[in-house]
Short mmCIF file of C-alpha atoms and ligand atoms in Angstrom, two decimals:
data_model
loop_
_atom_site.label_atom_id
_atom_site.label_comp_id
_atom_site.label_asym_id
_atom_site.label_seq_id
_atom_site.Cartn_x
_atom_site.Cartn_y
_atom_site.Cartn_z
CA MET A 186 -5.82 59.31 19.77
CA GLU A 187 -9.55 59.50 19.21
CA SER A 188 -12.11 60.15 21.93
CA VAL A 189 -13.88 57.07 23.25
CA GLN A 190 -17.63 57.14 23.66
CA HIS A 191 -19.89 54.86 25.70
CA THR A 192 -23.68 55.00 25.50
CA TYR A 193 -26.04 53.57 28.10
CA ARG A 194 -29.80 53.20 27.78
CA LEU A 195 -32.23 52.56 30.62
CA HIS A 196 -35.96 52.17 30.81
CA LEU A 197 -37.44 53.11 34.17
CA THR A 198 -40.85 52.57 35.62
CA ALA A 199 -42.53 54.31 38.52
CA GLU A 200 -42.13 51.00 40.38
CA ASP A 201 -38.33 51.13 39.82
CA GLN A 202 -38.32 54.62 41.29
CA ARG A 203 -40.28 53.51 44.34
CA ARG A 204 -37.84 50.64 44.93
CA ASN A 205 -34.75 52.80 44.61
CA PRO A 206 -34.78 56.45 43.52
CA TYR A 207 -31.05 56.39 42.68
CA SER A 208 -29.08 54.37 40.18
CA LEU A 209 -25.34 54.10 39.47
CA ILE A 210 -23.96 53.43 35.99
CA PRO A 211 -20.34 52.21 36.09
CA PHE A 212 -17.84 53.07 33.35
CA ASP A 213 -14.08 52.61 33.09
CA VAL A 214 -11.59 55.42 32.64
CA PRO A 215 -8.16 54.33 31.35
CA HIS A 216 -4.85 56.06 32.12
CA ARG A 217 -4.12 59.34 30.37
CA VAL A 218 -7.59 60.81 29.98
CA ALA A 219 -7.59 64.63 29.86
CA ARG A 220 -11.30 65.32 29.55
CA LEU A 221 -14.45 63.54 30.63
CA ALA A 222 -17.91 64.55 29.40
CA VAL A 223 -21.36 63.21 30.31
CA VAL A 224 -24.42 64.05 28.25
CA TYR A 225 -27.86 62.69 29.09
CA GLU A 226 -31.49 63.01 28.16
CA PHE A 227 -34.69 61.43 29.34
CA ARG A 228 -37.87 60.77 27.45
CA SER A 229 -41.27 59.84 28.70
CA ALA A 230 -43.48 57.84 26.34
CA LEU A 231 -45.78 60.81 25.85
CA GLU A 232 -43.30 63.61 25.36
CA VAL A 233 -39.62 64.30 25.10
CA GLY A 234 -38.42 65.87 28.31
CA ARG A 235 -35.62 68.27 27.76
CA VAL A 236 -33.45 68.29 30.85
CA GLY A 237 -34.59 70.95 33.26
CA LYS A 238 -37.91 71.44 31.51
CA GLU A 239 -41.33 70.31 32.65
CA SER A 240 -42.16 66.79 31.57
CA GLY A 241 -43.73 63.73 33.04
CA SER A 242 -40.37 62.65 34.40
CA VAL A 243 -37.44 64.36 36.08
CA VAL A 244 -34.07 62.63 36.19
CA ASP A 245 -31.09 64.14 38.03
CA LEU A 246 -27.37 63.75 37.29
CA GLY A 247 -24.27 63.28 39.42
CA LEU A 248 -20.80 61.74 39.18
CA PHE A 249 -18.41 59.69 41.35
CA ASP A 250 -14.76 58.83 40.65
CA PRO A 251 -13.00 55.54 41.57
CA ARG A 252 -12.37 56.64 45.17
CA GLY A 253 -15.85 55.39 45.97
CA CYS A 254 -19.59 55.86 45.61
CA ASP A 255 -21.02 53.82 48.50
CA LEU A 256 -23.78 55.34 50.58
CA PHE A 257 -22.33 57.41 53.47
CA THR A 258 -18.73 56.46 52.77
CA ALA A 259 -18.35 57.80 49.24
CA GLN A 260 -14.96 59.48 48.89
CA GLY A 261 -15.26 59.96 45.17
CA PHE A 262 -17.95 62.65 44.88
CA ARG A 263 -17.23 64.74 41.78
CA GLY A 264 -20.45 66.67 41.32
CA TRP A 265 -24.20 66.96 41.15
CA SER A 266 -26.37 69.07 38.88
CA GLY A 267 -29.87 67.83 39.67
CA SER A 268 -31.85 68.29 36.48
CA ALA A 269 -30.37 71.74 35.76
CA ARG A 270 -27.86 70.62 33.09
CA SER A 271 -27.94 68.11 30.26
CA GLU A 272 -24.16 68.09 29.79
CA VAL A 273 -21.20 68.27 32.15
CA THR A 274 -17.45 68.15 31.58
CA LEU A 275 -14.46 67.66 33.85
CA THR A 276 -10.77 68.24 33.21
CA PRO A 277 -7.95 68.31 35.76
CA THR A 278 -8.26 72.08 36.07
CA GLN A 279 -11.83 72.93 35.10
CA ALA A 280 -15.32 71.60 35.59
CA THR A 281 -18.90 72.53 34.87
CA PRO A 282 -20.28 74.44 37.90
CA GLY A 283 -21.58 71.92 40.44
CA TYR A 284 -18.64 69.58 39.65
CA LEU A 285 -15.10 69.36 41.04
CA PRO A 286 -12.07 69.65 38.77
CA GLY A 287 -9.08 67.47 39.63
CA PRO A 288 -7.33 64.25 38.66
CA LEU A 289 -9.25 62.05 36.23
CA TYR A 290 -8.25 58.91 38.11
CA PRO A 291 -8.04 55.71 36.09
CA GLY A 292 -10.51 53.07 37.28
CA THR A 293 -14.26 52.63 37.59
CA TRP A 294 -16.29 55.81 37.73
CA HIS A 295 -20.08 55.99 38.21
CA VAL A 296 -22.72 58.21 36.72
CA LEU A 297 -25.36 58.81 39.39
CA LEU A 298 -28.96 59.13 38.27
CA GLY A 299 -31.61 60.38 40.64
CA PHE A 300 -35.24 59.80 39.85
CA SER A 301 -37.16 62.76 41.21
CA GLN A 302 -40.24 61.88 39.26
CA ILE A 303 -41.06 59.07 36.80
CA ALA A 304 -44.16 59.35 34.62
CA PRO A 305 -46.73 56.54 34.97
CA GLU A 306 -45.92 55.35 31.44
CA GLY A 307 -42.21 55.07 32.35
CA CYS A 308 -39.18 56.92 31.14
CA ASP A 309 -36.26 56.22 28.79
CA VAL A 310 -32.90 57.61 29.79
CA THR A 311 -29.85 57.82 27.54
CA VAL A 312 -26.43 58.58 29.01
CA GLN A 313 -23.38 59.17 26.88
CA VAL A 314 -19.87 59.31 28.35
CA THR A 315 -17.03 60.71 26.23
CA LEU A 316 -13.39 60.26 27.26
CA THR A 317 -10.74 62.35 25.53
CA PRO A 318 -7.14 61.11 25.82
CA GLY A 319 -4.27 63.45 26.72
CA ASP A 320 -1.88 64.43 29.46
CA GLN A 321 -3.28 65.68 32.77
CA ASP A 322 -1.23 68.86 32.92
CA GLY A 323 -1.67 71.24 35.84
CA THR A 324 -3.79 68.87 37.89
CA SER A 325 -5.36 70.81 40.74
CA GLN A 326 -5.90 69.35 44.16
CA ALA A 327 -9.48 70.62 44.28
CA ALA A 328 -10.99 67.15 44.38
CA ASP A 329 -8.62 65.87 47.05
CA GLY A 330 -9.22 65.99 50.78
CA PRO A 331 -11.32 68.42 52.77
CA LEU A 332 -11.96 71.73 51.11
CA SER A 333 -9.90 74.49 52.57
CA VAL A 334 -12.02 77.48 53.40
CA SER A 335 -10.22 79.86 55.67
CA VAL A 336 -11.95 80.68 58.93
CA ARG A 337 -11.18 84.21 59.95
CA VAL A 338 -12.75 87.12 61.71
CA VAL A 339 -14.22 89.52 59.19
CA ARG A 340 -15.21 92.13 61.75
CA ASP A 341 -14.46 92.36 65.46
CA GLY A 342 -16.86 93.07 68.26
CA PRO A 343 -20.21 91.84 69.57
CA ASP A 344 -23.19 93.05 67.58
CA TRP A 345 -26.38 92.04 65.84
CA TYR A 346 -25.22 90.95 62.37
CA ARG A 347 -27.73 90.57 59.55
CA GLY A 348 -27.60 88.02 56.79
CA ASP A 349 -29.21 85.36 54.69
CA LEU A 350 -28.76 81.63 55.26
CA HIS A 351 -30.17 80.15 52.05
CA CYS A 352 -29.40 80.91 48.38
CA HIS A 353 -28.26 79.34 45.12
CA THR A 354 -25.83 80.00 42.28
CA HIS A 355 -25.02 78.30 38.97
CA HIS A 356 -23.29 75.61 41.04
CA SER A 357 -26.82 74.21 41.31
CA ASP A 358 -30.08 75.37 39.72
CA ALA A 359 -29.65 79.16 39.56
CA THR A 360 -27.95 81.00 36.70
CA ALA A 361 -25.70 83.54 38.45
CA GLU A 362 -22.05 83.16 39.36
CA VAL A 363 -20.94 83.58 42.96
CA ALA A 364 -19.61 87.06 42.05
CA THR A 365 -23.10 88.25 41.06
CA LEU A 366 -24.68 86.83 44.19
CA VAL A 367 -22.09 88.63 46.27
CA ASP A 368 -22.77 91.93 44.47
CA VAL A 369 -26.45 91.67 45.45
CA ALA A 370 -25.61 90.73 49.05
CA ARG A 371 -23.44 93.85 49.30
CA ALA A 372 -26.15 96.03 47.70
CA GLN A 373 -28.58 94.68 50.30
CA GLY A 374 -26.17 95.58 53.08
CA LEU A 375 -25.90 92.03 54.41
CA ASP A 376 -23.09 91.18 56.82
CA PHE A 377 -23.09 87.45 56.11
CA LEU A 378 -24.36 85.08 53.46
CA ALA A 379 -24.49 81.29 53.54
CA VAL A 380 -24.34 79.95 49.98
CA THR A 381 -26.25 76.67 49.95
CA ASP A 382 -26.17 75.04 46.54
CA HIS A 383 -27.97 71.71 46.23
CA ASN A 384 -25.96 68.60 47.15
CA THR A 385 -22.56 69.93 46.12
CA VAL A 386 -19.49 71.70 47.48
CA SER A 387 -18.06 72.99 44.21
CA HIS A 388 -18.84 76.58 45.22
CA PHE A 389 -16.78 76.42 48.43
CA PRO A 390 -13.40 77.41 46.95
CA GLU A 391 -14.93 80.53 45.36
CA LEU A 392 -16.34 81.75 48.68
CA VAL A 393 -12.90 82.45 50.08
CA GLN A 394 -11.97 84.83 47.31
CA HIS A 395 -15.22 86.84 47.60
CA SER A 396 -15.27 87.19 51.39
CA GLY A 397 -14.17 90.62 52.68
CA PRO A 398 -14.40 92.96 55.67
CA ASP A 399 -17.93 93.91 54.69
CA LEU A 400 -19.24 90.43 53.89
CA LEU A 401 -18.70 87.03 55.47
CA LEU A 402 -19.44 84.08 53.18
CA ILE A 403 -20.33 80.81 54.91
CA PRO A 404 -19.99 77.50 53.06
CA GLY A 405 -23.31 75.69 52.97
CA THR A 406 -25.05 72.85 51.18
CA GLU A 407 -28.75 72.24 50.81
CA ILE A 408 -29.12 68.52 51.40
CA THR A 409 -31.82 67.87 48.84
CA THR A 410 -33.64 64.55 49.24
CA HIS A 411 -36.92 63.26 47.89
CA ARG A 412 -38.46 63.60 51.36
CA GLY A 413 -37.33 67.08 52.30
CA HIS A 414 -34.50 69.61 52.23
CA ALA A 415 -32.09 70.68 54.96
CA ASN A 416 -29.35 73.29 55.02
CA VAL A 417 -25.96 72.45 56.47
CA TRP A 418 -23.78 75.46 57.33
CA GLY A 419 -20.11 75.38 58.15
CA GLY A 420 -19.23 71.94 56.78
CA ARG A 421 -16.00 71.32 54.96
CA THR A 422 -16.68 68.20 52.92
CA TRP A 423 -19.45 66.83 50.80
CA LEU A 424 -22.29 65.14 52.69
CA GLU A 425 -24.50 62.25 51.65
CA PHE A 426 -27.88 63.23 50.24
CA ARG A 427 -29.12 59.93 48.74
CA VAL A 428 -31.16 59.21 51.83
CA CYS A 429 -34.72 57.97 52.14
CA THR A 430 -35.32 56.78 55.70
CA ASP A 431 -35.51 58.52 59.08
CA GLU A 432 -32.44 56.63 60.23
CA GLU A 433 -30.48 57.79 57.18
CA ILE A 434 -31.37 61.47 57.60
CA ARG A 435 -30.29 61.22 61.26
CA ARG A 436 -26.97 59.89 60.03
CA VAL A 437 -26.52 62.84 57.66
CA ARG A 438 -27.19 65.14 60.56
CA GLU A 439 -24.58 63.29 62.66
CA GLN A 440 -22.03 63.62 59.87
CA ALA A 441 -22.74 67.36 59.73
CA ARG A 442 -22.35 67.63 63.50
CA ASP A 443 -19.05 65.74 63.35
CA GLN A 444 -17.76 68.54 61.11
CA GLY A 445 -18.96 71.20 63.56
CA ALA A 446 -21.69 72.19 61.10
CA LEU A 447 -25.31 73.06 61.82
CA PHE A 448 -28.29 71.22 60.33
CA SER A 449 -31.50 73.15 59.61
CA ILE A 450 -34.83 71.90 58.24
CA ASN A 451 -35.84 73.96 55.21
CA HIS A 452 -39.24 75.31 54.18
CA PRO A 453 -41.50 72.82 56.05
CA LYS A 454 -44.66 73.70 54.12
CA GLU A 455 -46.61 72.43 51.17
CA GLY A 456 -44.71 73.14 47.97
CA GLY A 457 -41.57 73.99 50.00
CA PRO A 458 -41.16 71.06 49.35
CA ASP A 459 -42.38 69.90 52.73
CA TRP A 460 -40.43 67.91 55.32
CA GLN A 461 -41.73 64.35 55.02
CA PHE A 462 -39.32 62.51 57.28
CA GLY A 463 -40.87 61.20 60.49
CA THR A 464 -38.12 62.83 62.52
CA THR A 465 -36.53 66.26 62.78
CA ALA A 466 -33.22 64.39 63.19
CA GLY A 467 -32.50 66.66 66.16
CA ALA A 468 -32.18 69.65 63.84
CA ASP A 469 -30.31 72.66 65.21
CA ALA A 470 -32.63 75.08 63.40
CA VAL A 471 -35.82 75.37 61.38
CA GLU A 472 -36.34 77.70 58.45
CA GLY A 473 -39.69 78.97 59.69
CA TRP A 474 -39.67 81.76 57.13
CA GLN A 475 -38.53 81.17 53.55
CA ALA A 476 -38.90 83.80 50.80
CA PRO A 477 -41.56 86.55 51.20
CA TRP A 478 -43.87 85.96 54.16
CA TRP A 479 -47.04 85.44 52.12
CA LEU A 480 -45.65 82.23 50.60
CA SER A 481 -47.38 80.02 53.21
CA ASN A 482 -44.86 80.83 55.92
CA HIS A 483 -47.53 80.66 58.60
CA VAL A 484 -47.32 76.89 58.02
CA SER A 485 -43.52 76.81 58.46
CA LEU A 486 -43.64 78.99 61.57
CA GLY A 487 -46.40 76.70 62.91
CA PHE A 488 -44.16 73.66 62.27
CA TRP A 489 -41.43 75.27 64.36
CA ASP A 490 -43.84 76.35 67.11
CA ARG A 491 -45.10 72.75 67.38
CA LEU A 492 -41.53 71.59 68.02
CA LEU A 493 -41.22 74.18 70.80
CA ARG A 494 -44.42 72.92 72.40
CA GLU A 495 -43.02 69.38 72.24
CA GLY A 496 -40.09 70.59 74.31
CA THR A 497 -37.33 70.80 71.69
CA ARG A 498 -35.46 74.02 71.05
CA PRO A 499 -34.42 74.38 67.41
CA THR A 500 -33.52 77.95 66.48
CA LEU A 501 -35.90 79.85 64.22
CA VAL A 502 -34.04 81.11 61.14
CA GLY A 503 -35.05 82.64 57.83
CA GLY A 504 -33.77 82.13 54.30
CA SER A 505 -34.58 83.83 51.02
CA ASP A 506 -33.87 80.65 49.01
CA LYS A 507 -33.05 83.11 46.24
CA HIS A 508 -32.03 81.42 43.00
CA GLN A 509 -29.88 84.30 41.82
CA GLY A 510 -30.30 85.47 38.25
CA PRO A 511 -28.76 88.38 36.34
CA TYR A 512 -28.25 91.58 38.35
CA ASP A 513 -28.24 94.97 36.64
CA GLY A 514 -27.99 97.09 39.76
CA SER A 515 -31.72 97.38 40.43
CA LEU A 516 -33.33 95.50 43.30
CA SER A 517 -36.82 93.97 43.36
CA LEU A 518 -39.08 93.12 46.30
CA TYR A 519 -37.69 89.59 46.45
CA GLU A 520 -33.92 89.56 46.85
CA LEU A 521 -31.30 88.07 49.13
CA GLY A 522 -32.30 89.18 52.61
CA THR A 523 -36.02 88.53 52.02
CA PRO A 524 -36.28 87.66 54.88
CA THR A 525 -33.20 88.70 56.85
CA THR A 526 -31.82 86.62 59.73
CA TRP A 527 -30.23 88.68 62.54
CA VAL A 528 -27.66 86.94 64.71
CA TYR A 529 -26.12 88.32 67.89
CA ALA A 530 -22.50 87.21 67.69
CA ARG A 531 -19.25 88.05 69.45
CA SER A 532 -17.70 88.88 66.09
CA LEU A 533 -18.50 88.62 62.41
CA SER A 534 -16.81 85.29 61.79
CA GLU A 535 -18.11 81.94 60.66
CA GLU A 536 -17.48 80.36 64.05
CA GLU A 537 -19.28 83.09 66.01
CA ILE A 538 -22.24 83.42 63.63
CA LEU A 539 -22.80 79.66 63.88
CA ALA A 540 -22.41 79.86 67.68
CA GLY A 541 -25.02 82.64 67.77
CA ILE A 542 -27.44 80.52 65.73
CA ARG A 543 -26.79 77.51 67.95
CA ALA A 544 -27.57 79.66 71.01
CA GLY A 545 -30.82 80.96 69.50
CA HIS A 546 -29.60 84.57 69.63
CA VAL A 547 -31.53 85.12 66.43
CA TYR A 548 -34.57 86.87 65.04
CA VAL A 549 -35.96 87.17 61.55
CA SER A 550 -37.27 90.32 59.83
CA GLN A 551 -38.95 90.83 56.50
CA ASP A 552 -35.90 92.50 54.91
CA PRO A 553 -32.52 94.00 55.84
CA SER A 554 -34.15 97.22 57.06
CA GLY A 555 -36.05 95.40 59.80
CA PRO A 556 -38.12 95.78 61.86
CA ARG A 557 -35.41 95.28 64.47
CA LEU A 558 -36.09 93.49 67.75
CA GLU A 559 -34.62 93.41 71.22
CA PHE A 560 -36.20 90.92 73.60
CA THR A 561 -34.86 90.38 77.11
CA ALA A 562 -35.99 89.01 80.47
CA GLN A 563 -34.84 89.42 84.03
CA CYS A 564 -35.51 87.63 87.30
CA GLY A 565 -33.58 88.84 90.32
CA ASP A 566 -30.00 89.37 89.21
CA GLU A 567 -30.22 87.08 86.20
CA ALA A 568 -30.81 88.70 82.81
CA VAL A 569 -31.13 86.86 79.49
CA MET A 570 -31.89 87.50 75.83
CA MET A 571 -33.83 85.59 73.20
CA GLY A 572 -32.61 82.02 72.83
CA ASP A 573 -31.52 81.81 76.48
CA GLU A 574 -33.00 79.93 79.39
CA LEU A 575 -33.97 81.86 82.53
CA ARG A 576 -34.05 79.92 85.80
CA VAL A 577 -36.81 81.17 88.03
CA PRO A 578 -37.20 80.33 91.74
CA PRO A 579 -40.63 79.35 93.12
CA GLU A 580 -42.96 82.36 93.23
CA GLY A 581 -40.54 84.13 90.90
CA ILE A 582 -41.66 87.14 88.91
CA VAL A 583 -40.09 87.58 85.47
CA SER A 584 -39.79 91.02 83.90
CA PHE A 585 -39.85 90.96 80.12
CA ARG A 586 -38.93 93.83 77.86
CA CYS A 587 -39.22 94.19 74.12
CA ARG A 588 -38.05 97.00 71.87
CA VAL A 589 -39.19 97.25 68.26
CA VAL A 590 -37.41 99.67 65.92
CA GLY A 591 -38.64 100.40 62.44
CA ALA A 592 -42.24 99.19 62.73
CA GLU A 593 -45.22 101.24 61.64
CA ARG A 594 -47.69 102.69 64.09
CA GLY A 595 -50.69 100.37 64.35
CA TRP A 596 -48.83 97.13 63.76
CA LEU A 597 -49.07 94.74 66.69
CA LEU A 598 -46.49 93.34 69.07
CA ARG A 599 -47.72 89.84 69.84
CA ALA A 600 -46.39 87.53 72.56
CA ILE A 601 -46.77 83.77 72.19
CA ASP A 602 -46.17 81.10 74.82
CA MET A 603 -46.76 77.36 75.09
CA ASP A 604 -50.55 77.89 75.08
CA GLY A 605 -50.67 80.23 72.09
CA GLU A 606 -51.07 83.98 72.06
CA ALA A 607 -50.42 85.47 75.50
CA PHE A 608 -51.36 89.05 74.52
CA HIS A 609 -50.86 91.68 71.87
CA VAL A 610 -50.44 95.45 72.03
CA ALA A 611 -50.52 98.13 69.36
CA ILE A 612 -47.15 99.55 68.38
CA ALA A 613 -47.19 103.29 69.05
CA GLY A 614 -44.30 104.45 66.88
CA ALA A 615 -41.03 103.80 65.07
CA ASP A 616 -39.08 103.20 68.29
CA PHE A 617 -41.41 101.33 70.60
CA SER A 618 -40.64 99.66 73.91
CA TYR A 619 -42.95 97.54 76.01
CA ALA A 620 -42.35 95.92 79.39
CA TRP A 621 -44.46 93.44 81.31
CA GLN A 622 -44.21 91.01 84.19
CA VAL A 623 -45.20 87.37 84.43
CA ASP A 624 -45.80 85.38 87.57
CA VAL A 625 -44.30 82.11 86.33
CA LYS A 626 -45.78 78.91 87.72
CA ALA A 627 -44.53 76.30 85.26
CA ASP A 628 -41.86 75.80 82.62
CA ASN A 629 -42.74 77.82 79.55
CA TYR A 630 -41.32 79.82 76.69
CA LEU A 631 -42.19 83.23 75.42
CA ARG A 632 -41.49 84.64 71.98
CA VAL A 633 -42.62 87.77 70.18
CA GLU A 634 -43.79 88.70 66.71
CA VAL A 635 -44.43 92.03 64.98
CA ILE A 636 -47.54 91.50 62.89
CA GLU A 637 -50.18 93.25 60.86
CA PRO A 638 -53.54 93.48 62.67
CA PRO A 639 -55.11 90.21 61.45
CA LEU A 640 -58.30 90.27 59.39
CA ALA A 641 -59.61 87.12 61.11
CA PRO A 642 -59.03 85.48 64.52
CA LEU A 643 -55.66 83.71 64.22
CA ASP A 644 -56.74 80.63 66.18
CA GLU A 645 -59.54 80.09 63.65
CA GLU A 646 -57.69 81.27 60.53
CA PRO A 647 -53.89 80.81 60.88
CA SER A 648 -53.32 82.05 57.32
CA ALA A 649 -54.46 85.51 58.46
CA LEU A 650 -51.10 85.88 60.20
CA PHE A 651 -48.81 88.39 58.47
CA VAL A 652 -45.44 88.71 60.18
CA PHE A 653 -42.88 91.53 59.83
CA ALA A 654 -40.47 90.15 62.43
CA ALA A 655 -40.29 87.13 64.75
CA SER A 656 -37.97 86.38 67.66
CA ASN A 657 -36.63 83.20 69.16
CA PRO A 658 -38.06 82.35 72.57
CA ILE A 659 -36.83 83.03 76.04
CA TYR A 660 -37.20 79.71 77.85
CA VAL A 661 -38.35 79.95 81.44
CA ARG A 662 -37.49 77.08 83.75
CA CYS A 663 -39.00 76.90 87.22
CA GLY A 664 -37.29 75.73 90.37
ZN1 ZN B 956 -35.15 73.54 49.16
ZN1 ZN B 957 -32.94 76.18 48.27
#
């Protein structure tokens, strides 16, 4: 039998995009289809936009099978490629990265189009679906049910484990396979790596086979909306991303929590892209440091610090957001682990790393070599570490202690509380400890940074901040 082809043409205006930035195109799949292909292109009036290339418009692609495509209850998610690919194919056993192989169920499927950007003059989109008849031999179960990713202890024992919580493969808009990404993570000496491709879970099954005693791989997804991005770590199924309102992003976060996963706001800074929802959705964490520090991370760290001052306690994390390309064995200044997130965990396992993040037992350093931080506090018999709360009786004196390993002489150790900078001291050498006492009179928090001596006063010129390492706070509660 011959292949069957359907072609769909749409004209979109910027007004259409404002009304609804997603559109579903239904098409029917009969029994006995062995291969399904979708090809699309979009064209603005002024120029032809090749998919993935700069043009006046950007249109994204996804796919749902007949099990459902409704907002928040879609059971039929089969893949998402953003604007990274102009052509995708599915068979029962294979799929384009970003998409899930599995049964090509007969019934009504939907092509999902996402309108990231529509040129003022409008945009023409052409979608072509090709169905190739044949038997569905060797159907895998990959598209059915929750994805099985084994949870096991990779390494025993409590320790500070170092890793990266944000990166991409060819399952979204990077070019490298998971295997290449993992090679770089090992070369960087990382203990854990959360792989967070955009809006898909097609990379999850591969993570199991690449995890080993020296490297824990954590399934992640970067929920990529038109109003901001958030990482979810430790989920097991696909999560809704077609959300526009504050209420909807809260619901995504609830769905993540229901799976025991963590939800973290990504790169809240101009060009990040920024977080434009009116709520943090009760995020567990904030990526206050994404990619090398100089990429406007003083803004992201300031976003997080504002949340602390408002009384919430999201954990500060870092993420390289590396879109992995070819790796020939040589490392550049911007790799996985730029920056590195250090987590104090009872063991190197997915469950314990996520528990450590949830507890705020985390600091971020510019790369896997450090600088390394210890930050503790004591009042009477009670001793805590970063992320913890210390209860202090009236008239209580709190003793703080910070150790910095791997910093250069002349860098500064800076302490920040609810009112801004509390003090700074010059770091005297490669293994530097500093202790101080605070007569605590009100609830507060204290966190530390290792910074370069700023070239301008930081309260007047926040962009003069250059950070080498930053801790989570110790929260002090009076009475
Ligand atoms: Zn992002
Ligand atoms: Zn990303």
